[in-house]
mmCIF file of C-alpha atoms and ligand atoms in Angstrom:
data_model
loop_
_atom_site.group_PDB
_atom_site.id
_atom_site.type_symbol
_atom_site.label_atom_id
_atom_site.label_comp_id
_atom_site.label_asym_id
_atom_site.label_seq_id
_atom_site.Cartn_x
_atom_site.Cartn_y
_atom_site.Cartn_z
ATOM 1 C CA MET Q 1 -43.390 16.527 11.816
ATOM 2 C CA LYS Q 2 -44.273 17.602 8.271
ATOM 3 C CA THR Q 3 -41.852 19.547 6.113
ATOM 4 C CA VAL Q 4 -42.876 23.246 6.227
ATOM 5 C CA VAL Q 5 -43.178 24.912 2.841
ATOM 6 C CA PHE Q 6 -43.558 28.663 2.425
ATOM 7 C CA SER Q 7 -43.969 30.637 -0.745
ATOM 8 C CA GLY Q 8 -45.329 34.052 -1.743
ATOM 9 C CA ILE Q 9 -46.787 35.607 -4.789
ATOM 10 C CA GLN Q 10 -47.285 39.256 -5.473
ATOM 11 C CA PRO Q 11 -50.798 40.370 -6.057
ATOM 12 C CA SER Q 12 -51.166 41.310 -9.684
ATOM 13 C CA ALA Q 13 -54.064 42.429 -11.867
ATOM 14 C CA GLN Q 14 -52.360 40.409 -14.537
ATOM 15 C CA VAL Q 15 -53.649 36.907 -14.463
ATOM 16 C CA PRO Q 16 -50.894 34.243 -14.294
ATOM 17 C CA HIS Q 17 -50.152 32.558 -17.629
ATOM 18 C CA LEU Q 18 -49.759 28.991 -18.599
ATOM 19 C CA GLY Q 19 -45.986 29.072 -18.060
ATOM 20 C CA ASN Q 20 -46.459 30.352 -14.516
ATOM 21 C CA TYR Q 21 -48.929 27.629 -13.862
ATOM 22 C CA LEU Q 22 -46.992 24.716 -15.312
ATOM 23 C CA GLY Q 23 -43.650 25.985 -14.074
ATOM 24 C CA ALA Q 24 -44.608 26.920 -10.541
ATOM 25 C CA LEU Q 25 -48.189 27.162 -9.370
ATOM 26 C CA ARG Q 26 -49.127 23.627 -10.289
ATOM 27 C CA GLN Q 27 -46.345 22.425 -7.929
ATOM 28 C CA TRP Q 28 -47.727 24.595 -5.105
ATOM 29 C CA VAL Q 29 -50.846 22.546 -5.429
ATOM 30 C CA ASP Q 30 -48.992 19.221 -5.464
ATOM 31 C CA LEU Q 31 -46.895 20.135 -2.433
ATOM 32 C CA GLN Q 32 -49.931 20.441 -0.279
ATOM 33 C CA ASN Q 33 -50.420 16.692 0.108
ATOM 34 C CA LYS Q 34 -47.314 15.766 1.901
ATOM 35 C CA ASN Q 35 -46.190 19.107 3.514
ATOM 36 C CA GLN Q 36 -47.481 21.849 5.692
ATOM 37 C CA CYS Q 37 -47.732 24.651 3.228
ATOM 38 C CA TYR Q 38 -48.095 28.366 3.816
ATOM 39 C CA TYR Q 39 -48.971 30.421 0.712
ATOM 40 C CA CYS Q 40 -48.993 34.129 0.987
ATOM 41 C CA VAL Q 41 -50.295 36.896 -1.212
ATOM 42 C CA VAL Q 42 -47.463 39.350 -0.530
ATOM 43 C CA ASP Q 43 -49.190 42.793 -0.822
ATOM 44 C CA LEU Q 44 -46.481 44.434 1.226
ATOM 45 C CA HIS Q 45 -43.872 43.411 -1.232
ATOM 46 C CA ALA Q 46 -46.029 44.809 -4.021
ATOM 47 C CA ILE Q 47 -46.088 48.310 -2.554
ATOM 48 C CA THR Q 48 -42.280 48.648 -2.760
ATOM 49 C CA VAL Q 49 -43.059 50.136 -6.144
ATOM 50 C CA PRO Q 50 -45.967 52.531 -6.777
ATOM 51 C CA GLN Q 51 -49.457 50.780 -6.830
ATOM 52 C CA PRO Q 52 -52.710 52.598 -7.616
ATOM 53 C CA LYS Q 53 -55.009 52.051 -4.610
ATOM 54 C CA GLN Q 54 -57.976 50.436 -6.332
ATOM 55 C CA ALA Q 55 -55.831 48.244 -8.478
ATOM 56 C CA LEU Q 56 -53.948 46.944 -5.508
ATOM 57 C CA THR Q 57 -57.171 45.943 -3.719
ATOM 58 C CA GLU Q 58 -58.573 44.262 -6.780
ATOM 59 C CA ALA Q 59 -55.351 42.477 -7.465
ATOM 60 C CA THR Q 60 -55.181 41.141 -3.920
ATOM 61 C CA TYR Q 61 -58.713 39.640 -4.269
ATOM 62 C CA ALA Q 62 -57.986 38.376 -7.798
ATOM 63 C CA SER Q 63 -54.763 36.636 -6.799
ATOM 64 C CA TYR Q 64 -56.266 35.077 -3.764
ATOM 65 C CA ALA Q 65 -59.248 33.840 -5.741
ATOM 66 C CA LEU Q 66 -57.027 32.482 -8.447
ATOM 67 C CA LEU Q 67 -54.978 30.500 -6.027
ATOM 68 C CA LEU Q 68 -58.110 28.918 -4.560
ATOM 69 C CA SER Q 69 -59.307 28.223 -8.076
ATOM 70 C CA ILE Q 70 -56.209 26.299 -9.139
ATOM 71 C CA GLY Q 71 -56.577 24.057 -6.117
ATOM 72 C CA ILE Q 72 -54.883 25.620 -3.111
ATOM 73 C CA ASP Q 73 -57.035 24.089 -0.412
ATOM 74 C CA THR Q 74 -57.397 25.866 2.913
ATOM 75 C CA LYS Q 75 -58.159 22.620 4.602
ATOM 76 C CA LEU Q 76 -54.678 21.409 3.769
ATOM 77 C CA SER Q 77 -52.697 24.679 3.549
ATOM 78 C CA LYS Q 78 -52.792 28.162 4.845
ATOM 79 C CA LEU Q 79 -53.551 30.771 2.269
ATOM 80 C CA PHE Q 80 -53.351 34.314 3.541
ATOM 81 C CA VAL Q 81 -52.636 37.956 2.825
ATOM 82 C CA GLN Q 82 -49.339 39.240 4.125
ATOM 83 C CA SER Q 83 -50.527 42.547 5.529
ATOM 84 C CA GLN Q 84 -53.199 40.746 7.595
ATOM 85 C CA VAL Q 85 -50.484 39.059 9.627
ATOM 86 C CA PRO Q 86 -48.606 41.999 11.099
ATOM 87 C CA GLU Q 87 -45.962 39.733 12.633
ATOM 88 C CA HIS Q 88 -44.316 39.725 9.160
ATOM 89 C CA THR Q 89 -43.541 43.411 9.370
ATOM 90 C CA GLU Q 90 -42.641 43.226 13.015
ATOM 91 C CA LEU Q 91 -40.032 40.511 12.428
ATOM 92 C CA ALA Q 92 -38.783 42.329 9.377
ATOM 93 C CA TRP Q 93 -37.911 45.344 11.504
ATOM 94 C CA LEU Q 94 -36.055 43.147 14.008
ATOM 95 C CA LEU Q 95 -34.154 41.359 11.295
ATOM 96 C CA ASN Q 96 -33.226 44.677 9.682
ATOM 97 C CA CYS Q 97 -30.959 45.219 12.590
ATOM 98 C CA TYR Q 98 -29.121 42.009 11.773
ATOM 99 C CA THR Q 99 -28.717 42.606 8.045
ATOM 100 C CA SER Q 100 -25.871 44.497 6.518
ATOM 101 C CA VAL Q 101 -26.392 47.347 4.141
ATOM 102 C CA GLY Q 102 -23.468 45.884 2.073
ATOM 103 C CA GLN Q 103 -25.291 42.644 1.555
ATOM 104 C CA LEU Q 104 -28.532 44.337 0.538
ATOM 105 C CA SER Q 105 -26.665 46.466 -1.930
ATOM 106 C CA ARG Q 106 -25.547 43.342 -3.740
ATOM 107 C CA MET Q 107 -29.044 42.017 -4.390
ATOM 108 C CA THR Q 108 -29.431 41.658 -8.189
ATOM 109 C CA GLN Q 109 -33.140 42.224 -8.154
ATOM 110 C CA TYR Q 110 -32.800 45.481 -6.223
ATOM 111 C CA LYS Q 111 -30.256 46.744 -8.804
ATOM 112 C CA GLU Q 112 -32.558 45.817 -11.695
ATOM 113 C CA LYS Q 113 -35.766 47.104 -10.176
ATOM 114 C CA SER Q 114 -34.287 50.326 -8.866
ATOM 115 C CA GLU Q 115 -32.982 51.122 -12.334
ATOM 116 C CA LYS Q 116 -36.512 51.012 -13.642
ATOM 117 C CA GLN Q 117 -37.837 53.501 -11.070
ATOM 118 C CA LYS Q 118 -37.240 56.842 -12.648
ATOM 119 C CA ASN Q 119 -37.989 59.484 -9.991
ATOM 120 C CA PHE Q 120 -38.280 57.676 -6.684
ATOM 121 C CA ILE Q 121 -36.697 54.594 -5.270
ATOM 122 C CA SER Q 122 -38.368 53.633 -2.032
ATOM 123 C CA ALA Q 123 -36.430 52.384 1.015
ATOM 124 C CA GLY Q 124 -38.956 49.564 0.887
ATOM 125 C CA LEU Q 125 -37.594 48.342 -2.479
ATOM 126 C CA TYR Q 126 -34.165 48.156 -0.884
ATOM 127 C CA ASP Q 127 -35.364 46.447 2.177
ATOM 128 C CA TYR Q 128 -37.663 44.027 0.333
ATOM 129 C CA PRO Q 129 -35.322 41.006 0.903
ATOM 130 C CA VAL Q 130 -35.466 41.465 4.647
ATOM 131 C CA LEU Q 131 -39.259 41.358 4.612
ATOM 132 C CA MET Q 132 -38.953 38.206 2.500
ATOM 133 C CA ALA Q 133 -36.568 36.719 5.045
ATOM 134 C CA ALA Q 134 -39.047 37.482 7.770
ATOM 135 C CA ASP Q 135 -41.830 35.772 5.730
ATOM 136 C CA ILE Q 136 -39.817 32.598 5.533
ATOM 137 C CA LEU Q 137 -38.118 32.550 9.012
ATOM 138 C CA LEU Q 138 -41.426 33.165 10.901
ATOM 139 C CA TYR Q 139 -42.652 29.702 10.004
ATOM 140 C CA ASP Q 140 -39.565 27.536 10.655
ATOM 141 C CA THR Q 141 -39.709 27.002 6.964
ATOM 142 C CA ASP Q 142 -37.798 24.000 5.475
ATOM 143 C CA GLN Q 143 -38.421 24.646 1.779
ATOM 144 C CA VAL Q 144 -39.209 27.618 -0.287
ATOM 145 C CA PRO Q 145 -40.395 26.805 -3.836
ATOM 146 C CA VAL Q 146 -39.268 29.655 -6.052
ATOM 147 C CA GLY Q 147 -37.882 30.429 -9.436
ATOM 148 C CA GLU Q 148 -34.209 31.034 -10.106
ATOM 149 C CA ASP Q 149 -34.489 34.778 -9.602
ATOM 150 C CA GLN Q 150 -35.323 34.419 -5.897
ATOM 151 C CA ILE Q 151 -32.501 32.150 -4.824
ATOM 152 C CA GLN Q 152 -30.248 35.037 -3.860
ATOM 153 C CA HIS Q 153 -32.980 36.299 -1.534
ATOM 154 C CA ILE Q 154 -33.208 32.869 0.147
ATOM 155 C CA GLU Q 155 -29.517 32.742 0.656
ATOM 156 C CA LEU Q 156 -29.789 36.160 2.300
ATOM 157 C CA ALA Q 157 -32.493 34.757 4.596
ATOM 158 C CA ARG Q 158 -30.198 31.940 5.593
ATOM 159 C CA ASP Q 159 -27.332 34.390 6.267
ATOM 160 C CA ILE Q 160 -29.607 36.536 8.463
ATOM 161 C CA ALA Q 161 -30.811 33.420 10.313
ATOM 162 C CA GLU Q 162 -27.309 32.201 10.850
ATOM 163 C CA ARG Q 163 -26.067 35.544 12.090
ATOM 164 C CA PHE Q 164 -28.973 35.718 14.571
ATOM 165 C CA ASN Q 165 -28.538 32.145 15.760
ATOM 166 C CA HIS Q 166 -24.807 32.593 16.142
ATOM 167 C CA GLN Q 167 -25.423 35.476 18.504
ATOM 168 C CA TYR Q 168 -28.453 34.222 20.447
ATOM 169 C CA GLY Q 169 -28.676 30.469 19.948
ATOM 170 C CA PRO Q 170 -30.850 28.380 17.689
ATOM 171 C CA VAL Q 171 -33.967 30.493 17.060
ATOM 172 C CA PHE Q 172 -34.402 30.205 13.298
ATOM 173 C CA LYS Q 173 -34.420 27.161 11.115
ATOM 174 C CA LEU Q 174 -32.285 27.504 7.990
ATOM 175 C CA PRO Q 175 -34.548 27.354 4.908
ATOM 176 C CA LYS Q 176 -33.621 25.918 1.611
ATOM 177 C CA GLY Q 177 -34.757 27.045 -1.832
ATOM 178 C CA LEU Q 178 -36.712 24.440 -3.750
ATOM 179 C CA LEU Q 179 -35.845 25.382 -7.245
ATOM 180 C CA LEU Q 180 -38.941 24.691 -9.276
ATOM 181 C CA LYS Q 181 -37.991 22.076 -11.799
ATOM 182 C CA GLU Q 182 -38.872 23.541 -15.091
ATOM 183 C CA THR Q 183 -40.097 20.261 -16.492
ATOM 184 C CA ALA Q 184 -42.195 22.532 -18.609
ATOM 185 C CA ARG Q 185 -40.138 25.447 -19.647
ATOM 186 C CA ILE Q 186 -42.952 27.165 -21.564
ATOM 187 C CA MET Q 187 -41.870 29.503 -24.322
ATOM 188 C CA SER Q 188 -43.625 32.293 -26.166
ATOM 189 C CA LEU Q 189 -46.025 30.980 -28.825
ATOM 190 C CA GLN Q 190 -44.757 33.625 -31.202
ATOM 191 C CA GLN Q 191 -41.060 33.729 -30.455
ATOM 192 C CA PRO Q 192 -40.293 30.287 -29.127
ATOM 193 C CA ASP Q 193 -36.737 31.222 -28.276
ATOM 194 C CA GLN Q 194 -38.008 33.427 -25.475
ATOM 195 C CA LYS Q 195 -39.903 32.525 -22.277
ATOM 196 C CA MET Q 196 -43.602 32.956 -22.218
ATOM 197 C CA SER Q 197 -44.220 36.308 -20.500
ATOM 198 C CA LYS Q 198 -47.097 38.253 -19.088
ATOM 199 C CA SER Q 199 -45.812 41.486 -20.537
ATOM 200 C CA ASP Q 200 -45.294 40.242 -24.111
ATOM 201 C CA PRO Q 201 -46.680 42.964 -26.400
ATOM 202 C CA ASN Q 202 -47.782 40.319 -28.897
ATOM 203 C CA GLN Q 203 -51.282 39.234 -27.769
ATOM 204 C CA ASN Q 204 -50.914 35.856 -29.320
ATOM 205 C CA ALA Q 205 -47.654 34.891 -27.509
ATOM 206 C CA THR Q 206 -49.084 34.149 -24.093
ATOM 207 C CA ILE Q 207 -52.011 32.082 -22.832
ATOM 208 C CA PHE Q 208 -53.493 33.462 -19.641
ATOM 209 C CA LEU Q 209 -55.375 31.198 -17.201
ATOM 210 C CA LEU Q 210 -58.573 33.166 -17.750
ATOM 211 C CA ASP Q 211 -58.461 33.042 -21.573
ATOM 212 C CA SER Q 212 -61.765 31.794 -23.073
ATOM 213 C CA PRO Q 213 -61.721 28.587 -25.128
ATOM 214 C CA ASP Q 214 -61.986 30.582 -28.376
ATOM 215 C CA ILE Q 215 -58.989 32.650 -27.487
ATOM 216 C CA VAL Q 216 -57.013 29.595 -26.489
ATOM 217 C CA ALA Q 217 -57.787 27.975 -29.853
ATOM 218 C CA LYS Q 218 -56.862 31.157 -31.706
ATOM 219 C CA LYS Q 219 -53.599 31.614 -29.895
ATOM 220 C CA ILE Q 220 -52.548 27.965 -30.278
ATOM 221 C CA GLY Q 221 -53.721 28.043 -33.911
ATOM 222 C CA SER Q 222 -51.475 30.964 -34.664
ATOM 223 C CA ALA Q 223 -48.433 29.597 -32.782
ATOM 224 C CA VAL Q 224 -45.252 29.725 -34.798
ATOM 225 C CA THR Q 225 -43.990 26.414 -36.144
ATOM 226 C CA ASP Q 226 -41.881 25.692 -39.207
ATOM 227 C CA SER Q 227 -42.177 24.396 -42.703
ATOM 228 C CA GLN Q 228 -41.366 20.814 -41.964
ATOM 229 C CA THR Q 229 -44.125 18.212 -41.475
ATOM 230 C CA GLU Q 230 -42.921 15.436 -39.200
ATOM 231 C CA ILE Q 231 -44.053 15.837 -35.556
ATOM 232 C CA ARG Q 232 -40.989 15.122 -33.345
ATOM 233 C CA PHE Q 233 -39.394 16.449 -30.200
ATOM 234 C CA ASP Q 234 -36.623 18.240 -31.972
ATOM 235 C CA GLN Q 235 -34.948 21.162 -30.187
ATOM 236 C CA SER Q 236 -33.804 22.672 -33.405
ATOM 237 C CA ARG Q 237 -37.508 23.316 -34.191
ATOM 238 C CA PRO Q 238 -38.349 25.462 -31.128
ATOM 239 C CA GLY Q 239 -41.914 26.314 -32.086
ATOM 240 C CA LEU Q 240 -42.952 22.739 -32.491
ATOM 241 C CA TYR Q 241 -40.819 21.642 -29.526
ATOM 242 C CA ASN Q 242 -42.649 24.154 -27.295
ATOM 243 C CA LEU Q 243 -46.085 22.912 -28.371
ATOM 244 C CA LEU Q 244 -45.113 19.338 -27.735
ATOM 245 C CA SER Q 245 -43.649 20.238 -24.326
ATOM 246 C CA ILE Q 246 -46.903 21.937 -23.338
ATOM 247 C CA TYR Q 247 -48.791 18.869 -24.569
ATOM 248 C CA ARG Q 248 -46.570 16.580 -22.517
ATOM 249 C CA ALA Q 249 -46.845 18.744 -19.415
ATOM 250 C CA LEU Q 250 -50.616 18.401 -19.617
ATOM 251 C CA LYS Q 251 -50.607 14.751 -20.512
ATOM 252 C CA PRO Q 252 -47.396 13.235 -19.099
ATOM 253 C CA GLN Q 253 -46.083 10.296 -21.086
ATOM 254 C CA PRO Q 254 -42.818 9.239 -22.862
ATOM 255 C CA LEU Q 255 -41.779 11.429 -25.777
ATOM 256 C CA ALA Q 256 -41.935 8.471 -28.129
ATOM 257 C CA GLU Q 257 -45.528 7.831 -27.399
ATOM 258 C CA ILE Q 258 -46.531 11.393 -28.278
ATOM 259 C CA GLU Q 259 -44.483 11.149 -31.489
ATOM 260 C CA LYS Q 260 -46.256 7.899 -32.285
ATOM 261 C CA HIS Q 261 -49.617 9.381 -31.534
ATOM 262 C CA PHE Q 262 -49.008 12.125 -34.105
ATOM 263 C CA GLU Q 263 -47.339 9.945 -36.696
ATOM 264 C CA GLY Q 264 -48.592 10.844 -40.143
ATOM 265 C CA ARG Q 265 -50.581 13.782 -38.801
ATOM 266 C CA GLY Q 266 -50.072 17.426 -39.205
ATOM 267 C CA TYR Q 267 -49.569 20.534 -37.166
ATOM 268 C CA LYS Q 268 -53.218 21.376 -37.447
ATOM 269 C CA GLU Q 269 -54.206 18.271 -35.645
ATOM 270 C CA LEU Q 270 -51.549 18.726 -32.959
ATOM 271 C CA LYS Q 271 -52.780 22.207 -32.404
ATOM 272 C CA LYS Q 272 -56.391 21.184 -32.193
ATOM 273 C CA GLU Q 273 -55.664 18.486 -29.649
ATOM 274 C CA LEU Q 274 -53.393 20.752 -27.651
ATOM 275 C CA ALA Q 275 -55.964 23.534 -27.532
ATOM 276 C CA GLU Q 276 -58.530 21.027 -26.239
ATOM 277 C CA LEU Q 277 -56.147 19.905 -23.466
ATOM 278 C CA ILE Q 278 -55.577 23.516 -22.424
ATOM 279 C CA VAL Q 279 -59.314 24.253 -22.421
ATOM 280 C CA ASP Q 280 -59.989 21.187 -20.309
ATOM 281 C CA LEU Q 281 -57.454 22.483 -17.818
ATOM 282 C CA LEU Q 282 -58.719 25.994 -17.712
ATOM 283 C CA LYS Q 283 -62.458 25.444 -17.696
ATOM 284 C CA PRO Q 284 -62.855 24.239 -14.133
ATOM 285 C CA ILE Q 285 -60.324 26.839 -12.900
ATOM 286 C CA GLN Q 286 -62.299 29.559 -14.595
ATOM 287 C CA LYS Q 287 -65.577 28.355 -13.265
ATOM 288 C CA ARG Q 288 -64.311 28.326 -9.728
ATOM 289 C CA TYR Q 289 -62.676 31.725 -10.227
ATOM 290 C CA GLN Q 290 -65.867 33.360 -11.222
ATOM 291 C CA THR Q 291 -67.672 32.054 -8.121
ATOM 292 C CA PHE Q 292 -64.952 33.223 -5.788
ATOM 293 C CA VAL Q 293 -64.303 36.642 -7.311
ATOM 294 C CA ASN Q 294 -68.010 37.504 -7.409
ATOM 295 C CA ASP Q 295 -68.274 37.106 -3.665
ATOM 296 C CA LYS Q 296 -65.717 39.415 -2.215
ATOM 297 C CA ALA Q 297 -67.311 39.347 1.202
ATOM 298 C CA GLU Q 298 -66.872 35.687 1.375
ATOM 299 C CA LEU Q 299 -63.300 35.918 0.111
ATOM 300 C CA LYS Q 300 -62.511 38.529 2.729
ATOM 301 C CA LYS Q 301 -63.965 36.315 5.466
ATOM 302 C CA LEU Q 302 -61.784 33.473 4.359
ATOM 303 C CA MET Q 303 -58.668 35.606 4.211
ATOM 304 C CA LYS Q 304 -59.308 36.950 7.695
ATOM 305 C CA ALA Q 305 -60.025 33.552 9.113
ATOM 306 C CA GLN Q 306 -56.777 32.177 7.688
ATOM 307 C CA ALA Q 307 -54.769 35.109 9.090
ATOM 308 C CA GLU Q 308 -56.375 34.648 12.515
ATOM 309 C CA GLN Q 309 -55.423 30.993 12.554
ATOM 310 C CA ILE Q 310 -51.792 31.816 11.850
ATOM 311 C CA ARG Q 311 -51.213 34.723 14.199
ATOM 312 C CA PRO Q 312 -50.921 32.803 17.478
ATOM 313 C CA VAL Q 313 -48.200 30.586 15.894
ATOM 314 C CA VAL Q 314 -46.132 33.381 14.462
ATOM 315 C CA GLY Q 315 -46.746 35.543 17.456
ATOM 316 C CA LYS Q 316 -44.787 33.076 19.568
ATOM 317 C CA LYS Q 317 -41.870 33.261 17.170
ATOM 318 C CA VAL Q 318 -41.765 37.040 17.357
ATOM 319 C CA SER Q 319 -41.922 36.951 21.111
ATOM 320 C CA GLU Q 320 -39.051 34.510 21.242
ATOM 321 C CA VAL Q 321 -36.936 36.744 19.059
ATOM 322 C CA LYS Q 322 -37.730 39.873 21.101
ATOM 323 C CA GLU Q 323 -36.946 38.058 24.310
ATOM 324 C CA LYS Q 324 -33.570 36.862 22.867
ATOM 325 C CA ILE Q 325 -32.646 40.399 21.841
ATOM 326 C CA GLY Q 326 -33.462 41.753 25.298
ATOM 327 C CA LEU Q 327 -36.602 43.660 24.548
ATOM 328 C CA VAL Q 328 -39.015 43.649 27.462
ATOM 329 C CA ILE Q 329 -41.939 41.587 26.406
HETATM 330 N N1 LIG I 401 -40.149 37.903 -3.781
HETATM 331 C C1 LIG I 401 -40.984 36.878 -4.340
HETATM 332 C C2 LIG I 401 -41.294 37.232 -5.819
HETATM 333 O O1 LIG I 401 -41.291 38.369 -6.156
HETATM 334 C C3 LIG I 401 -42.291 36.823 -3.538
HETATM 335 C C4 LIG I 401 -42.082 36.474 -2.133
HETATM 336 C C5 LIG I 401 -42.237 37.243 -1.059
HETATM 337 C C6 LIG I 401 -41.714 35.231 -1.631
HETATM 338 N N2 LIG I 401 -41.992 36.653 0.073
HETATM 339 C C7 LIG I 401 -41.656 35.388 -0.236
HETATM 340 C C8 LIG I 401 -41.388 34.018 -2.239
HETATM 341 C C9 LIG I 401 -41.264 34.293 0.608
HETATM 342 C C10 LIG I 401 -41.003 32.952 -1.431
HETATM 343 C C11 LIG I 401 -40.961 33.132 -0.038
HETATM 344 O O2 LIG I 401 -41.588 36.300 -6.522
#
């Protein structure tokens, strides 16, 4: 039996950036070879905060197309849209009744996100971690690749599963978070002491996966470095260190080899080579993306087909849960 991997990404009109890719999405692709992976565009999580209608639809297509473009392969994995598999919401309701309000109130992300909502805090925002637990528990998931900020939610999913199993017997597998190893902790190109972020107001700080070759060259060209000349992995020179880390993430090799490669050469050459590496990575992704996103009908067909393949499997899980509780099924 293969290890089951589940992860979710919120649909976003904002294209993922290089940091998202190297820190997380690239590993989603790698995980496909040895595991049974389920990757989900979690549109129902997105609507816990207000979403303009058209933007939500577009973002769902865009995110789905982008995941295909980076190499999520529906022959190896399941790639689907959360709202098209209604068992997620059905299980979420059931699990709600085995989740304490006290525990939900302690969720850090809820506290942070609800503070940002000025007029209206939806019950969905509060309940979000239970939906996430349902996502994970439906598939007998072993591993959940996520960033640090989601670990608390995974622990909650385990707690809910344990509480349920304690009462009714072993129904749910206890999932583990797979903390994405930040081999490449990609920093802002303009303020290299801060993480690369999609919402950075400085246009030149962040490389997005759909940036054109010219833009990539311009952004890398204007990346902050320092007034020294020697090219070395030196943490006290964060701008240079970041560029070298990106280089190494794209072309893995020992640090010393990279330093040797750039011996006697300057920042300009480093930046030129780095920009080329990034463009080589992005070009095929962008080409595939354009093909996918220009054929929404085809995308929709694929989404639906994936959801239909999943539903019988998760339907069984929901029935088992209902039966345990004593609902007449
Ligand atoms: N909450 C996650 C995020 O915002 C997305 C998510 C939803 C998810 N369901 C999931 C991640 C299940 C892993 C497993 O990033």
